[in-house]
């Protein structure tokens, strides 16, 4: 194990490992933190070209919202370090089994056994990509010595020695940790650190050469250039990762693949349909990021057509025009139990996730709706909620939640349209903030007009971008962003965030 730890500390110094339990914060640099499982996987894939997902098997770590992993160094165990070391070995071995990938990684051959010009070129280029920054001179020398030792002491050929160097690089904290270094002069953080902030925000992965080159030329200092770079990255196929990593985690669509549906009650829910439902939701959400749909239309935007989703829409009456996020089969399924709907969960998805309003129940309050008692006259969900709401400890929250949740009762636990619950006609009417409606289409304009829709999203995205829970000053910054953004597209909101002093690492007074 000692040998393993020594290898893992190459490039950052032993002090980075010896003091890893208390990562320091210098100025506005982010605390050093582990790549998330998804970030590790995509970084390995982009760096080596392999389809590997080794982080899927890493030991679980505690994480804050959006699994940011900030502060996780305090719990980095020997088991986790060993998993990182083994993953580095496995993914490099897989890449070098492929002649095509090997030729992409080993782009030159030495003129002789004593020639190190090619090796220096490879150490410099591969290290820059793996560490998301240019290597210092001493780092280049250290990895060049690793190459020489592989050739002489370990008697490896050139390609095998390059693979050995890559294994050591991927075992270094400079690879598997996000480590931001302070900038020089007036730069709050290194230009490469800003490039990494941008790439892990938009792509969940390492910067490409275009982004690193622009950063090192100082081009990201310019607001217009930073916005243009953001557009380039969103328009890249990798820009779709932002949809699943931010909106998918925030709104829960990433959980669809693991959501449990009772197959005996909902035979239309097949693996093919489940995949299509998730794809439809991602396409819908993409419109707010890479398209021109403003966030203010979240409850009214049309659904993308999907032939594979049709089994869930077959019972829709001709008068029903499904629009908006809440009537997507994805949302209706995720906010249900495996065997029945959950009006409370459906409403909480709006109030807590979309409106950022805390709905934590008082201690000791039962939050689960009691099961139906059976008998000859089982009660509908509305009837059971009405009985539940008679409890004064429950009425406060349920008076807010029930009108929203019950408005969606015409859709079952996988989003199919229905007209009855327990043999009784469904009543989807209610009152929201003093205005009555008869069914969900009447509720949608009321939800769209709620100002919390436009203020919650900037709070969520600012937290995601900065890798931290918001403090009082951050809340003020997010409120200012909301005023400027006015619930437009997420591209427009990203433009404002990436040029903000906080994202660039500047120390600033709260607005």
Short mmCIF file of C-alpha atoms in Angstrom, two decimals, residues 28-364:
data_model
loop_
_atom_site.label_atom_id
_atom_site.label_comp_id
_atom_site.label_asym_id
_atom_site.label_seq_id
_atom_site.Cartn_x
_atom_site.Cartn_y
_atom_site.Cartn_z
CA UNK A 28 -11.81 31.78 -4.25
CA UNK A 29 -10.37 28.42 -5.33
CA UNK A 30 -12.68 25.47 -4.79
CA UNK A 31 -11.65 22.95 -2.14
CA UNK A 32 -9.84 20.01 -3.67
CA UNK A 33 -12.39 17.29 -4.23
CA UNK A 34 -12.89 13.96 -5.94
CA UNK A 35 -14.28 13.72 -9.42
CA UNK A 36 -17.79 12.36 -9.11
CA UNK A 37 -18.43 8.86 -10.44
CA UNK A 38 -19.94 10.24 -13.63
CA UNK A 39 -17.12 12.76 -14.04
CA UNK A 40 -14.45 10.11 -13.54
CA UNK A 41 -16.10 7.89 -16.15
CA UNK A 42 -16.51 10.61 -18.77
CA UNK A 43 -13.00 11.96 -18.16
CA UNK A 44 -11.50 8.50 -18.69
CA UNK A 45 -13.61 8.03 -21.80
CA UNK A 46 -12.62 11.40 -23.27
CA UNK A 47 -8.95 10.97 -22.38
CA UNK A 48 -8.42 7.37 -23.49
CA UNK A 49 -11.30 6.75 -25.87
CA UNK A 50 -12.50 3.66 -23.99
CA UNK A 51 -16.15 2.97 -23.08
CA UNK A 52 -15.13 2.01 -19.53
CA UNK A 53 -17.17 3.07 -16.51
CA UNK A 54 -14.87 2.01 -13.65
CA UNK A 55 -16.27 4.51 -11.17
CA UNK A 56 -19.59 2.66 -11.19
CA UNK A 57 -17.84 0.18 -8.90
CA UNK A 58 -16.05 2.63 -6.63
CA UNK A 59 -16.98 2.62 -2.93
CA UNK A 60 -19.87 4.97 -2.27
CA UNK A 61 -18.97 8.40 -0.89
CA UNK A 62 -21.10 10.99 0.83
CA UNK A 63 -21.98 13.87 -1.44
CA UNK A 64 -23.90 17.11 -1.40
CA UNK A 65 -26.61 18.08 -3.88
CA UNK A 66 -25.70 17.20 -7.49
CA UNK A 67 -23.16 14.69 -6.05
CA UNK A 68 -20.52 17.43 -6.14
CA UNK A 69 -18.17 15.61 -3.73
CA UNK A 70 -16.84 18.85 -2.26
CA UNK A 71 -15.16 18.05 1.05
CA UNK A 72 -15.07 14.31 0.40
CA UNK A 73 -11.31 14.25 0.96
CA UNK A 74 -11.99 13.99 4.67
CA UNK A 75 -13.47 10.53 4.04
CA UNK A 76 -11.04 9.28 1.38
CA UNK A 77 -10.26 5.84 2.73
CA UNK A 78 -7.56 3.35 1.86
CA UNK A 79 -10.25 1.28 0.11
CA UNK A 80 -11.16 4.24 -2.08
CA UNK A 81 -7.52 4.99 -2.85
CA UNK A 82 -6.96 1.35 -3.79
CA UNK A 83 -10.02 1.46 -6.07
CA UNK A 84 -8.65 4.55 -7.83
CA UNK A 85 -5.25 2.89 -8.28
CA UNK A 86 -6.78 -0.30 -9.69
CA UNK A 87 -9.05 1.67 -12.03
CA UNK A 88 -6.05 3.52 -13.45
CA UNK A 89 -4.38 0.21 -14.26
CA UNK A 90 -7.50 -1.34 -15.74
CA UNK A 91 -8.52 1.52 -18.05
CA UNK A 92 -4.99 1.99 -19.42
CA UNK A 93 -4.71 -1.75 -20.07
CA UNK A 94 -8.03 -1.68 -21.92
CA UNK A 95 -7.01 1.31 -24.04
CA UNK A 96 -3.67 -0.23 -25.04
CA UNK A 97 -5.32 -3.47 -26.11
CA UNK A 98 -6.84 -1.49 -28.98
CA UNK A 99 -4.42 -0.67 -31.83
CA UNK A 100 -6.63 2.25 -32.84
CA UNK A 101 -6.65 3.81 -29.35
CA UNK A 102 -2.95 3.09 -28.90
CA UNK A 103 -2.14 5.00 -32.08
CA UNK A 104 -4.20 7.96 -30.81
CA UNK A 105 -2.29 7.99 -27.53
CA UNK A 106 1.22 7.14 -28.75
CA UNK A 107 1.67 9.68 -31.52
CA UNK A 108 5.41 9.35 -32.04
CA UNK A 109 8.22 6.81 -31.87
CA UNK A 110 11.75 7.47 -30.56
CA UNK A 111 14.60 7.66 -33.06
CA UNK A 112 16.69 5.35 -30.85
CA UNK A 113 16.60 3.67 -27.44
CA UNK A 114 18.37 6.68 -25.92
CA UNK A 115 16.21 9.32 -27.62
CA UNK A 116 13.80 10.98 -25.16
CA UNK A 117 12.46 13.75 -27.41
CA UNK A 118 9.38 11.71 -28.30
CA UNK A 119 8.87 10.65 -24.68
CA UNK A 120 9.04 14.28 -23.51
CA UNK A 121 6.48 15.26 -26.13
CA UNK A 122 4.11 12.50 -24.98
CA UNK A 123 4.58 13.26 -21.28
CA UNK A 124 3.83 16.93 -21.95
CA UNK A 125 0.75 16.35 -24.10
CA UNK A 126 -0.76 13.43 -22.17
CA UNK A 127 -0.06 15.08 -18.83
CA UNK A 128 -1.69 18.31 -19.96
CA UNK A 129 -4.85 16.46 -20.90
CA UNK A 130 -4.93 14.19 -17.83
CA UNK A 131 -4.24 16.97 -15.31
CA UNK A 132 -6.29 19.57 -17.22
CA UNK A 133 -3.33 21.99 -17.18
CA UNK A 134 0.23 22.24 -18.48
CA UNK A 135 2.75 20.33 -16.40
CA UNK A 136 5.43 22.20 -14.47
CA UNK A 137 9.02 21.59 -15.55
CA UNK A 138 9.70 19.41 -12.51
CA UNK A 139 6.61 17.34 -13.24
CA UNK A 140 7.74 16.77 -16.82
CA UNK A 141 11.14 15.66 -15.53
CA UNK A 142 9.55 13.34 -12.94
CA UNK A 143 7.35 11.58 -15.50
CA UNK A 144 10.20 11.46 -17.99
CA UNK A 145 12.23 9.65 -15.33
CA UNK A 146 9.32 7.27 -14.89
CA UNK A 147 9.48 6.57 -18.63
CA UNK A 148 13.26 6.04 -18.55
CA UNK A 149 12.95 3.70 -15.59
CA UNK A 150 10.29 1.68 -17.40
CA UNK A 151 12.54 1.33 -20.43
CA UNK A 152 15.69 0.39 -18.47
CA UNK A 153 14.81 -1.12 -15.09
CA UNK A 154 11.53 -2.71 -16.14
CA UNK A 155 12.81 -3.48 -19.66
CA UNK A 156 9.66 -2.20 -21.37
CA UNK A 157 9.35 -1.17 -24.98
CA UNK A 158 8.35 2.36 -25.94
CA UNK A 159 4.59 1.77 -26.14
CA UNK A 160 4.54 -0.24 -22.94
CA UNK A 161 6.55 2.46 -21.15
CA UNK A 162 4.09 5.15 -22.30
CA UNK A 163 1.26 3.01 -20.94
CA UNK A 164 3.16 2.75 -17.64
CA UNK A 165 3.52 6.54 -17.47
CA UNK A 166 -0.23 6.93 -18.11
CA UNK A 167 -1.01 4.48 -15.29
CA UNK A 168 1.07 6.58 -12.92
CA UNK A 169 -0.58 9.79 -14.11
CA UNK A 170 -4.08 8.40 -13.62
CA UNK A 171 -3.05 7.25 -10.12
CA UNK A 172 -2.12 10.82 -9.18
CA UNK A 173 -4.38 13.17 -7.20
CA UNK A 174 -3.82 15.65 -10.03
CA UNK A 175 -6.03 13.37 -12.13
CA UNK A 176 -8.73 12.03 -9.82
CA UNK A 177 -9.05 15.21 -7.75
CA UNK A 178 -10.20 18.62 -8.90
CA UNK A 179 -7.32 20.75 -7.64
CA UNK A 180 -7.40 24.47 -8.43
CA UNK A 181 -4.18 26.42 -8.15
CA UNK A 182 -4.13 30.19 -7.49
CA UNK A 183 -3.30 32.38 -10.44
CA UNK A 184 -0.42 34.79 -10.86
CA UNK A 185 -0.62 38.53 -10.55
CA UNK A 186 -4.23 39.66 -10.84
CA UNK A 187 -5.48 36.22 -11.87
CA UNK A 188 -7.54 34.77 -8.98
CA UNK A 189 -7.11 31.20 -10.27
CA UNK A 190 -5.01 29.67 -13.00
CA UNK A 191 -6.53 30.08 -16.49
CA UNK A 192 -6.55 26.28 -16.77
CA UNK A 193 -8.57 26.08 -13.55
CA UNK A 194 -11.21 28.35 -15.09
CA UNK A 195 -11.22 26.11 -18.17
CA UNK A 196 -11.84 23.10 -15.91
CA UNK A 197 -14.65 24.89 -14.11
CA UNK A 198 -16.29 25.51 -17.46
CA UNK A 199 -15.73 22.01 -18.87
CA UNK A 200 -16.96 20.19 -15.76
CA UNK A 201 -19.96 22.51 -15.62
CA UNK A 202 -20.99 21.94 -19.23
CA UNK A 203 -19.48 18.56 -20.17
CA UNK A 204 -18.85 16.87 -16.83
CA UNK A 205 -15.39 16.11 -18.13
CA UNK A 206 -11.92 17.44 -18.95
CA UNK A 207 -11.37 20.49 -21.15
CA UNK A 208 -10.48 19.83 -24.76
CA UNK A 209 -7.39 21.34 -26.39
CA UNK A 210 -9.41 24.22 -27.87
CA UNK A 211 -10.58 25.31 -24.42
CA UNK A 212 -7.18 24.85 -22.76
CA UNK A 213 -5.45 26.74 -25.57
CA UNK A 214 -7.90 29.64 -25.25
CA UNK A 215 -7.42 29.73 -21.49
CA UNK A 216 -3.63 29.77 -21.71
CA UNK A 217 -3.77 32.58 -24.29
CA UNK A 218 -5.80 34.62 -21.81
CA UNK A 219 -8.89 34.71 -24.04
CA UNK A 220 -11.28 33.66 -21.25
CA UNK A 221 -10.63 37.00 -19.55
CA UNK A 222 -13.00 38.55 -22.08
CA UNK A 223 -16.74 38.27 -21.37
CA UNK A 224 -17.69 37.89 -25.04
CA UNK A 225 -15.07 35.19 -25.60
CA UNK A 226 -16.23 33.29 -22.50
CA UNK A 227 -19.85 33.41 -23.68
CA UNK A 228 -18.79 32.29 -27.16
CA UNK A 229 -16.82 29.39 -25.68
CA UNK A 230 -19.91 28.41 -23.66
CA UNK A 231 -21.97 28.37 -26.85
CA UNK A 232 -19.37 26.26 -28.65
CA UNK A 233 -19.38 23.72 -25.85
CA UNK A 234 -23.18 23.57 -25.58
CA UNK A 235 -23.43 23.03 -29.34
CA UNK A 236 -20.92 20.19 -29.14
CA UNK A 237 -22.52 16.71 -28.72
CA UNK A 238 -20.97 16.65 -25.24
CA UNK A 239 -23.21 19.60 -24.37
CA UNK A 240 -26.06 17.13 -23.92
CA UNK A 241 -24.32 15.91 -20.78
CA UNK A 242 -25.31 19.15 -19.07
CA UNK A 243 -28.96 18.22 -19.51
CA UNK A 244 -28.66 14.91 -17.67
CA UNK A 245 -26.06 16.04 -15.13
CA UNK A 246 -27.82 19.24 -14.05
CA UNK A 247 -31.47 19.09 -15.04
CA UNK A 248 -31.53 15.29 -14.82
CA UNK A 249 -30.21 15.26 -11.26
CA UNK A 250 -32.23 18.29 -10.18
CA UNK A 251 -35.53 17.05 -11.62
CA UNK A 252 -34.85 13.35 -11.08
CA UNK A 253 -34.96 11.96 -14.61
CA UNK A 254 -31.60 10.22 -14.08
CA UNK A 255 -33.39 7.94 -11.61
CA UNK A 256 -35.78 6.52 -14.22
CA UNK A 257 -33.54 3.56 -15.02
CA UNK A 258 -33.69 2.42 -11.38
CA UNK A 259 -37.31 3.36 -10.66
CA UNK A 260 -39.41 0.37 -9.65
CA UNK A 261 -42.71 -0.21 -11.47
CA UNK A 262 -45.03 -3.11 -10.63
CA UNK A 263 -45.09 -5.18 -13.86
CA UNK A 264 -48.26 -6.99 -12.85
CA UNK A 265 -50.23 -3.74 -12.71
CA UNK A 266 -48.57 -1.83 -15.54
CA UNK A 267 -47.79 -4.22 -18.37
CA UNK A 268 -47.19 -1.36 -20.82
CA UNK A 269 -44.07 -0.41 -18.85
CA UNK A 270 -41.39 -2.39 -20.69
CA UNK A 271 -37.62 -1.75 -20.82
CA UNK A 272 -38.09 -0.28 -24.30
CA UNK A 273 -40.81 2.09 -23.09
CA UNK A 274 -38.79 3.06 -20.01
CA UNK A 275 -35.80 3.98 -22.18
CA UNK A 276 -38.02 5.98 -24.52
CA UNK A 277 -39.66 7.81 -21.62
CA UNK A 278 -36.26 8.94 -20.34
CA UNK A 279 -35.17 9.94 -23.84
CA UNK A 280 -38.32 11.99 -24.35
CA UNK A 281 -37.77 13.80 -21.05
CA UNK A 282 -34.16 14.60 -21.95
CA UNK A 283 -35.19 15.91 -25.35
CA UNK A 284 -37.86 18.05 -23.70
CA UNK A 285 -35.35 19.48 -21.21
CA UNK A 286 -32.76 20.05 -23.95
CA UNK A 287 -35.05 22.64 -25.46
CA UNK A 288 -34.40 24.90 -22.47
CA UNK A 289 -30.62 24.51 -22.81
CA UNK A 290 -29.57 24.07 -26.42
CA UNK A 291 -32.84 25.31 -27.92
CA UNK A 292 -34.74 28.57 -27.66
CA UNK A 293 -37.51 27.57 -25.23
CA UNK A 294 -37.57 29.87 -22.18
CA UNK A 295 -37.84 28.34 -18.71
CA UNK A 296 -41.06 30.31 -18.22
CA UNK A 297 -42.69 27.74 -20.57
CA UNK A 298 -41.78 24.73 -18.42
CA UNK A 299 -45.46 24.04 -17.75
CA UNK A 300 -46.66 24.69 -21.30
CA UNK A 301 -43.96 23.61 -23.79
CA UNK A 302 -45.06 20.81 -26.18
CA UNK A 303 -43.79 17.28 -25.72
CA UNK A 304 -41.32 15.78 -28.21
CA UNK A 305 -42.94 13.09 -30.36
CA UNK A 306 -41.89 9.54 -29.51
CA UNK A 307 -43.39 6.48 -31.14
CA UNK A 308 -41.99 4.22 -28.41
CA UNK A 309 -43.88 6.16 -25.72
CA UNK A 310 -47.22 5.71 -27.52
CA UNK A 311 -48.34 2.66 -25.44
CA UNK A 312 -48.63 5.04 -22.48
CA UNK A 313 -50.59 7.59 -24.49
CA UNK A 314 -53.08 5.25 -26.16
CA UNK A 315 -55.88 6.08 -23.73
CA UNK A 316 -55.50 9.87 -24.05
CA UNK A 317 -58.82 11.46 -25.12
CA UNK A 318 -58.74 13.50 -28.30
CA UNK A 319 -59.35 16.64 -26.26
CA UNK A 320 -56.21 16.11 -24.13
CA UNK A 321 -53.19 18.08 -25.27
CA UNK A 322 -50.28 17.04 -23.10
CA UNK A 323 -47.93 19.94 -22.55
CA UNK A 324 -45.34 20.87 -19.99
CA UNK A 325 -43.04 18.94 -17.69
CA UNK A 326 -45.70 17.69 -15.26
CA UNK A 327 -47.62 15.63 -17.82
CA UNK A 328 -44.55 13.90 -19.24
CA UNK A 329 -44.72 10.16 -18.50
CA UNK A 330 -41.23 10.56 -17.00
CA UNK A 331 -42.37 12.95 -14.28
CA UNK A 332 -45.64 11.15 -13.61
CA UNK A 333 -43.79 7.83 -13.18
CA UNK A 334 -40.94 9.14 -11.05
CA UNK A 335 -43.35 10.85 -8.67
CA UNK A 336 -45.41 7.68 -8.16
CA UNK A 337 -45.00 4.55 -6.09
CA UNK A 338 -44.41 1.26 -7.86
CA UNK A 339 -48.10 0.33 -7.67
CA UNK A 340 -50.03 3.59 -7.32
CA UNK A 341 -49.91 7.32 -7.77
CA UNK A 342 -48.66 9.69 -5.07
CA UNK A 343 -50.28 13.13 -5.27
CA UNK A 344 -48.11 14.30 -2.39
CA UNK A 345 -44.87 13.33 -4.16
CA UNK A 346 -46.06 14.89 -7.40
CA UNK A 347 -46.85 18.15 -5.64
CA UNK A 348 -43.60 18.12 -3.66
CA UNK A 349 -41.71 17.84 -6.94
CA UNK A 350 -43.17 21.23 -7.85
CA UNK A 351 -42.94 22.98 -4.49
CA UNK A 352 -39.56 21.74 -3.29
CA UNK A 353 -37.66 21.14 -6.55
CA UNK A 354 -39.06 23.69 -8.99
CA UNK A 355 -39.95 26.39 -6.47
CA UNK A 356 -37.13 25.79 -3.93
CA UNK A 357 -39.58 25.88 -1.01
CA UNK A 358 -38.74 23.77 2.04
CA UNK A 359 -41.50 21.29 2.95
CA UNK A 360 -39.75 19.47 5.80
CA UNK A 361 -42.51 18.07 8.04
CA UNK A 362 -42.46 18.67 11.80
CA UNK A 363 -40.83 15.90 13.89
CA UNK A 364 -43.11 12.92 14.50
#
